Short mmCIF file of C-alpha atoms and ligand atoms in Angstrom, two decimals:
data_model
loop_
_atom_site.label_atom_id
_atom_site.label_comp_id
_atom_site.label_asym_id
_atom_site.label_seq_id
_atom_site.Cartn_x
_atom_site.Cartn_y
_atom_site.Cartn_z
CA MET A 1 -18.16 -9.70 -5.02
CA PHE A 2 -18.88 -13.26 -6.21
CA ILE A 3 -21.42 -14.61 -8.66
CA SER A 4 -21.15 -18.36 -8.30
CA GLU A 5 -23.27 -19.97 -5.55
CA GLN A 6 -20.35 -22.09 -4.32
CA LEU A 7 -18.05 -19.11 -3.80
CA ILE A 8 -20.75 -16.97 -2.21
CA SER A 9 -21.48 -19.62 0.40
CA LEU A 10 -17.76 -20.24 1.03
CA PHE A 11 -17.11 -16.51 1.41
CA GLN A 12 -20.06 -16.18 3.80
CA GLY A 13 -18.87 -19.22 5.71
CA LEU A 14 -15.48 -17.60 6.14
CA GLY A 15 -17.07 -14.26 7.01
CA SER A 16 -16.50 -14.38 10.74
CA ASP A 17 -12.89 -15.62 10.20
CA PHE A 18 -12.19 -12.63 7.97
CA ILE A 19 -13.70 -10.23 10.49
CA ASN A 20 -11.67 -11.88 13.23
CA CYS A 21 -8.53 -11.43 11.15
CA ILE A 22 -9.16 -7.75 10.58
CA LYS A 23 -9.78 -7.29 14.29
CA LEU A 24 -6.48 -9.02 15.10
CA ILE A 25 -4.57 -6.75 12.69
CA ASP A 26 -6.25 -3.75 14.29
CA SER A 27 -5.16 -4.92 17.72
CA LEU A 28 -1.58 -5.41 16.50
CA CYS A 29 -1.79 -9.21 16.96
CA PHE A 30 -0.06 -9.84 13.65
CA GLU A 31 1.16 -13.33 14.38
CA GLN A 32 -2.37 -14.53 15.28
CA ALA A 33 -3.74 -12.76 12.20
CA GLY A 34 -1.21 -14.75 10.14
CA THR A 35 -2.34 -18.01 11.74
CA GLU A 36 -5.99 -17.18 11.00
CA LEU A 37 -5.17 -16.34 7.38
CA ASN A 38 -3.34 -19.65 6.97
CA LYS A 39 -6.42 -21.47 8.27
CA ILE A 40 -8.51 -19.67 5.66
CA ARG A 41 -6.04 -20.66 2.96
CA THR A 42 -6.29 -24.29 4.05
CA VAL A 43 -10.08 -24.17 3.75
CA ILE A 44 -9.85 -22.70 0.25
CA ASP A 45 -7.19 -25.24 -0.83
CA SER A 46 -9.27 -28.15 0.48
CA GLN A 47 -11.99 -27.18 -2.04
CA ASN A 48 -9.53 -27.11 -4.93
CA THR A 49 -10.24 -30.60 -6.38
CA LYS A 50 -13.93 -29.76 -6.43
CA TRP A 51 -13.24 -26.83 -8.69
CA SER A 52 -10.88 -28.35 -11.26
CA ASN A 53 -13.68 -28.96 -13.80
CA GLU A 54 -15.62 -25.83 -13.05
CA ARG A 55 -16.65 -23.05 -15.41
CA ASP A 56 -14.15 -20.27 -16.12
CA GLU A 57 -16.03 -17.72 -13.99
CA VAL A 58 -15.87 -19.99 -10.94
CA LEU A 59 -12.11 -20.53 -11.33
CA ASN A 60 -11.62 -16.77 -11.72
CA GLU A 61 -13.53 -16.25 -8.50
CA VAL A 62 -11.30 -18.74 -6.69
CA TYR A 63 -8.40 -16.60 -7.87
CA LEU A 64 -10.18 -13.51 -6.50
CA LEU A 65 -10.70 -15.13 -3.13
CA ASN A 66 -7.00 -16.07 -2.93
CA ARG A 67 -5.95 -12.52 -3.79
CA PHE A 68 -8.27 -11.24 -1.08
CA VAL A 69 -6.43 -13.40 1.46
CA ASP A 70 -3.09 -12.16 0.04
CA LEU A 71 -4.34 -8.60 0.43
CA LEU A 72 -5.14 -9.05 4.13
CA SER A 73 -1.84 -10.78 4.67
CA SER A 74 0.26 -8.02 3.09
CA TYR A 75 -1.89 -5.39 4.80
CA SER A 76 -1.06 -7.02 8.13
CA ALA A 77 2.64 -6.96 7.16
CA ILE A 78 2.54 -3.19 6.56
CA TRP A 79 1.43 -2.42 10.08
CA MET A 80 3.61 -5.09 11.63
CA ASN A 81 6.67 -3.62 9.92
CA ILE A 82 5.74 -0.07 10.93
CA ALA A 83 5.12 -1.16 14.53
CA GLU A 84 8.54 -2.87 14.55
CA SER A 85 10.29 0.14 12.92
CA LYS A 86 11.13 -1.91 9.82
CA LEU A 87 10.23 0.99 7.62
CA THR A 88 11.90 -0.05 4.37
CA ASN A 89 10.13 -3.39 4.59
CA SER A 90 6.82 -1.72 5.32
CA TRP A 91 7.14 0.10 1.98
CA ASN A 92 7.43 -3.22 0.15
CA SER A 93 4.39 -4.62 2.01
CA LEU A 94 2.52 -1.45 1.09
CA GLN A 95 3.30 -1.99 -2.59
CA ASP A 96 2.27 -5.66 -2.37
CA SER A 97 -1.02 -4.60 -0.80
CA MET A 98 -1.60 -2.05 -3.55
CA ASP A 99 -1.03 -4.76 -6.19
CA HIS A 100 -3.40 -7.21 -4.51
CA LEU A 101 -5.97 -4.52 -3.90
CA ARG A 102 -5.96 -3.51 -7.56
CA SER A 103 -6.36 -7.07 -8.80
CA VAL A 104 -9.19 -7.73 -6.34
CA LYS A 105 -10.90 -4.49 -7.41
CA LYS A 106 -10.46 -5.31 -11.07
CA ILE A 107 -11.86 -8.85 -10.88
CA SER A 108 -14.67 -8.04 -8.49
CA ASN A 109 -16.10 -5.94 -11.34
CA GLY A 110 -16.72 -2.77 -9.42
CA THR A 111 -18.82 -4.49 -6.78
CA GLU A 112 -17.94 -1.90 -4.20
CA MET A 113 -16.94 -3.38 -0.92
CA ARG A 114 -16.60 -0.86 1.81
CA LEU A 115 -13.40 -2.45 3.02
CA LEU A 116 -11.66 -2.18 -0.38
CA ASP A 117 -12.45 1.52 -0.71
CA PHE A 118 -11.39 2.17 2.83
CA LEU A 119 -8.10 0.33 2.37
CA GLU A 120 -7.36 2.03 -0.93
CA ASN A 121 -7.85 5.53 0.48
CA GLN A 122 -5.86 4.69 3.54
CA LEU A 123 -2.92 3.19 1.62
CA ILE A 124 -2.79 6.11 -0.81
CA ASP A 125 -2.36 8.50 2.11
CA LEU A 126 0.01 6.20 3.99
CA GLU A 127 2.24 6.15 0.89
CA LYS A 128 2.69 9.91 1.18
CA LEU A 129 4.51 9.50 4.49
CA TYR A 130 7.42 7.73 2.79
CA PRO A 131 10.46 9.66 1.63
CA TYR A 132 10.39 8.21 -1.87
CA ASN A 133 9.75 10.80 -4.54
CA MET A 134 12.29 9.33 -6.87
CA PHE A 135 12.40 5.80 -8.16
CA PHE A 136 14.83 3.89 -10.32
CA SER A 137 13.52 2.61 -13.55
CA MET A 138 15.54 0.03 -15.45
CA GLY A 139 15.67 -0.27 -19.19
CA VAL A 140 16.13 -3.87 -20.16
CA LYS A 141 16.39 -5.32 -23.64
CA VAL A 142 14.16 -8.35 -24.09
CA ASP A 143 13.83 -10.41 -27.25
CA TRP A 144 10.26 -11.60 -26.72
CA PHE A 145 7.68 -12.35 -24.05
CA GLU A 146 6.32 -15.86 -23.64
CA CYS A 147 2.61 -16.11 -22.78
CA SER A 148 2.18 -17.67 -19.33
CA ILE A 149 -0.91 -19.56 -20.54
CA CYS A 150 -0.06 -20.95 -23.99
CA GLY A 151 3.70 -20.52 -24.20
CA LYS A 152 3.58 -18.63 -27.49
CA ASP A 153 4.86 -15.11 -28.11
CA ILE A 154 2.29 -13.02 -26.22
CA ASP A 155 2.57 -10.15 -28.71
CA SER A 156 2.05 -12.37 -31.74
CA ILE A 157 -1.30 -13.19 -33.38
CA GLU A 158 -0.88 -16.89 -32.52
CA CYS A 159 -1.46 -16.11 -28.84
CA GLU A 160 -5.10 -15.43 -28.07
CA HIS A 161 -4.48 -14.12 -24.54
CA THR A 162 -4.48 -10.58 -23.24
CA LYS A 163 -1.97 -9.51 -20.61
CA GLY A 164 -3.49 -9.09 -17.17
CA GLU A 165 -6.71 -10.98 -18.04
CA LEU A 166 -7.80 -14.12 -16.21
CA TYR A 167 -8.19 -17.50 -17.92
CA ARG A 168 -9.61 -20.30 -15.82
CA GLY A 169 -8.25 -18.77 -12.63
CA LYS A 170 -4.80 -17.88 -14.00
CA VAL A 171 -3.52 -14.46 -15.04
CA ALA A 172 -1.92 -14.14 -18.48
CA TYR A 173 1.42 -12.39 -18.31
CA GLY A 174 4.53 -12.19 -20.45
CA ILE A 175 7.65 -14.01 -19.35
CA ALA A 176 10.73 -12.15 -20.56
CA LYS A 177 12.90 -14.29 -22.84
CA ASN A 178 16.54 -13.63 -23.71
CA ILE A 179 17.06 -10.73 -21.41
CA GLY A 180 19.86 -8.58 -22.69
CA TYR A 181 21.97 -5.89 -21.11
CA VAL A 182 20.56 -3.11 -19.01
CA ASP A 183 20.01 -0.31 -21.45
CA HIS A 184 19.77 2.50 -19.01
CA VAL A 185 18.90 3.23 -15.44
CA GLY A 186 16.69 6.26 -15.15
CA ILE A 187 15.33 8.15 -12.21
CA VAL A 188 11.64 8.76 -12.69
CA LYS A 189 8.68 10.04 -10.76
CA TYR A 190 6.06 7.53 -11.86
CA PRO A 191 7.76 4.16 -12.24
CA ALA A 192 6.32 0.78 -13.19
CA ASP A 193 7.54 -0.75 -9.97
CA LYS A 194 7.69 1.44 -6.92
CA ARG A 195 9.86 -1.07 -5.10
CA CYS A 196 12.90 0.23 -6.98
CA VAL A 197 13.67 3.07 -4.62
CA VAL A 198 16.61 4.97 -3.26
CA GLN A 199 17.34 3.06 -0.03
CA TYR A 200 17.47 4.89 3.26
CA ASP A 201 18.34 3.53 6.71
CA ASP A 202 15.30 2.72 8.83
CA ASP A 203 16.63 5.09 11.49
CA GLY A 204 17.54 7.85 9.01
CA PRO A 205 16.03 11.34 9.16
CA GLN A 206 13.94 10.60 6.01
CA PHE A 207 11.67 8.33 8.07
CA GLU A 208 10.99 10.86 10.83
CA VAL A 209 7.25 11.08 10.13
CA LEU A 210 6.84 7.30 9.86
CA ARG A 211 8.67 6.81 13.17
CA TYR A 212 6.06 9.10 14.64
CA VAL A 213 3.42 6.67 13.32
CA THR A 214 5.40 3.80 14.90
CA GLY A 215 5.20 5.67 18.21
CA LEU A 216 1.46 6.19 17.84
CA LEU A 217 0.95 2.46 17.27
CA THR A 218 3.21 1.16 20.03
CA SER A 219 1.88 3.63 22.61
CA GLN A 220 -1.65 2.58 21.58
CA LYS A 221 -2.63 6.13 20.63
CA MET A 222 -3.65 4.94 17.19
CA ARG A 223 -4.73 1.64 15.68
CA PRO A 224 -4.26 0.56 12.06
CA LEU A 225 -7.92 0.94 11.12
CA SER A 226 -8.21 4.31 12.76
CA PHE A 227 -5.52 5.84 10.50
CA HIS A 228 -7.87 7.79 8.28
CA HIS A 229 -6.16 10.43 6.25
CA LEU A 230 -3.46 13.10 6.22
CA HIS A 231 -3.91 16.81 6.34
CA PHE A 232 -1.06 18.87 4.90
CA SER A 233 -0.54 22.51 5.83
CA GLN A 234 2.13 25.19 6.03
CA ARG A 235 3.14 26.54 9.41
CA THR A 236 5.68 29.10 10.50
CA LYS A 237 8.15 28.78 13.30
CA LYS A 238 10.91 30.93 14.70
CA ASN A 239 14.16 30.35 12.81
CA PRO A 240 16.56 29.00 15.48
CA GLU A 241 19.57 30.37 13.60
CA PHE A 242 18.20 33.90 13.45
CA LYS A 243 20.15 36.64 15.26
CA LYS A 244 18.96 40.25 15.37
CA LEU A 245 21.92 42.33 14.19
CA PRO A 246 22.50 46.00 13.33
CA ARG A 247 21.40 46.50 9.71
CA ASN A 248 24.91 47.09 8.39
CA ALA A 249 26.62 44.29 10.38
CA VAL A 250 27.93 41.19 8.62
CA CYS A 251 25.16 38.58 8.45
CA PHE A 252 25.19 35.66 10.89
CA CYS A 253 24.75 33.09 8.13
CA GLY A 254 28.32 33.36 6.90
CA SER A 255 27.46 34.71 3.45
CA GLY A 256 29.75 37.70 4.02
CA ARG A 257 26.98 40.13 3.05
CA LYS A 258 25.34 42.81 5.14
CA PHE A 259 22.52 41.68 7.41
CA LYS A 260 20.01 44.10 5.76
CA LYS A 261 20.82 42.65 2.31
CA CYS A 262 20.74 39.03 3.52
CA CYS A 263 18.77 37.29 6.29
CA ILE A 264 16.96 40.29 7.81
CA SER A 265 13.55 38.88 6.80
CA LYS A 266 14.23 35.31 7.89
CA GLU A 267 13.17 35.58 11.52
CA PHE A 268 10.37 33.11 10.83
CA VAL A 269 10.52 30.19 8.45
CA GLU A 270 7.70 28.21 6.84
CA PHE A 271 7.69 24.45 7.10
CA ASP A 272 5.40 21.64 5.98
CA HIS A 273 3.17 20.29 8.65
CA ILE A 274 1.35 16.98 8.43
CA ASP A 275 -1.57 16.09 10.66
CA ILE A 276 -2.57 12.46 10.88
CA VAL A 277 -6.32 12.46 11.09
CA THR A 278 -7.68 9.43 12.89
CA ARG A 279 -11.19 8.14 13.13
CA GLU A 280 -12.57 5.58 15.53
CA ILE A 281 -14.74 3.38 13.34
CA ASP A 282 -15.88 1.35 16.34
CA LYS A 283 -17.51 4.30 17.96
CA GLU A 284 -19.35 5.52 14.92
CA GLU A 285 -21.92 2.82 14.79
CA ASP A 286 -23.26 0.76 17.65
CA GLY A 287 -22.86 -2.99 17.74
CA GLY A 288 -20.96 -5.01 15.22
CA GLY A 289 -17.58 -3.35 15.71
CA GLY A 290 -15.44 -1.66 13.10
CA ALA A 291 -14.18 -4.72 11.31
CA ALA A 292 -17.67 -6.13 10.78
CA LEU A 293 -18.84 -2.78 9.58
CA LEU A 294 -16.11 -2.56 6.96
CA LEU A 295 -16.48 -6.09 5.70
CA GLN A 296 -20.08 -6.39 4.60
CA ILE A 297 -20.71 -10.03 3.87
CA ASP A 298 -23.87 -10.01 1.80
CA GLU A 299 -26.57 -12.24 3.13
ZN1 ZN B 1 -1.29 -17.03 -25.01
ZN1 ZN B 2 22.41 35.79 5.73
#
């Protein structure tokens, strides 16, 4: 994950703290996990002055380490919100985690860490349990974008920076200048920001499946790290509305048509069924424990 000696030794030094943190999240001790993460942040910050004159790569790695801490912190927030039935909030934490995960993956240059792959697959499947298939996308008119590094127009040739790239530990991005009126609000399937969603109440029927997950967590039938993947299938069940009638009788559904021309074949209905497949990582390999297994701190 890291190339500079300093960062490698710092990351290794923090190794047991990271593992401890993941274990705390897995045991639903979110507050303690937060405390641990803050301690880690303090250790990183205390090194800051040492790094101010460092090479670009080192500063970029400091950025990576900070995003890694952010990732664990938002990951903890997902499961905390789900456990507390704050389902709308859990969606936002999920999107934050996805953002942090992607920047960590991008900067770590494909150095595959088992934990990152595990989290990515888990979050992609967790996302499918949310009732958001439609997102709002806003069209905004902007005059120009100021480069966050040099202050010039990021799309002009005077600015030498590329959006999304790191420069001495800072990401270059465009700051919208002279924001005009909202052009249009569209409803799209693949938006730029998945946080713009149709809002549902946390206790609404749309969150039925997620509430089931809340139940699994609070009754200790499932732990965050054991949520492995989803299995979708079609099942049939008896239609509760169905009434067997003489073929020429008026149909029970109120359509006014004859039974034989209407609901005669609707005795059973198909519905979507989702299985949550769990996996106990702890039991798969002896010693170490699941968290240590996922987070392989290279020696
Ligand atoms: Zn620039
Ligand atoms: Zn009918």
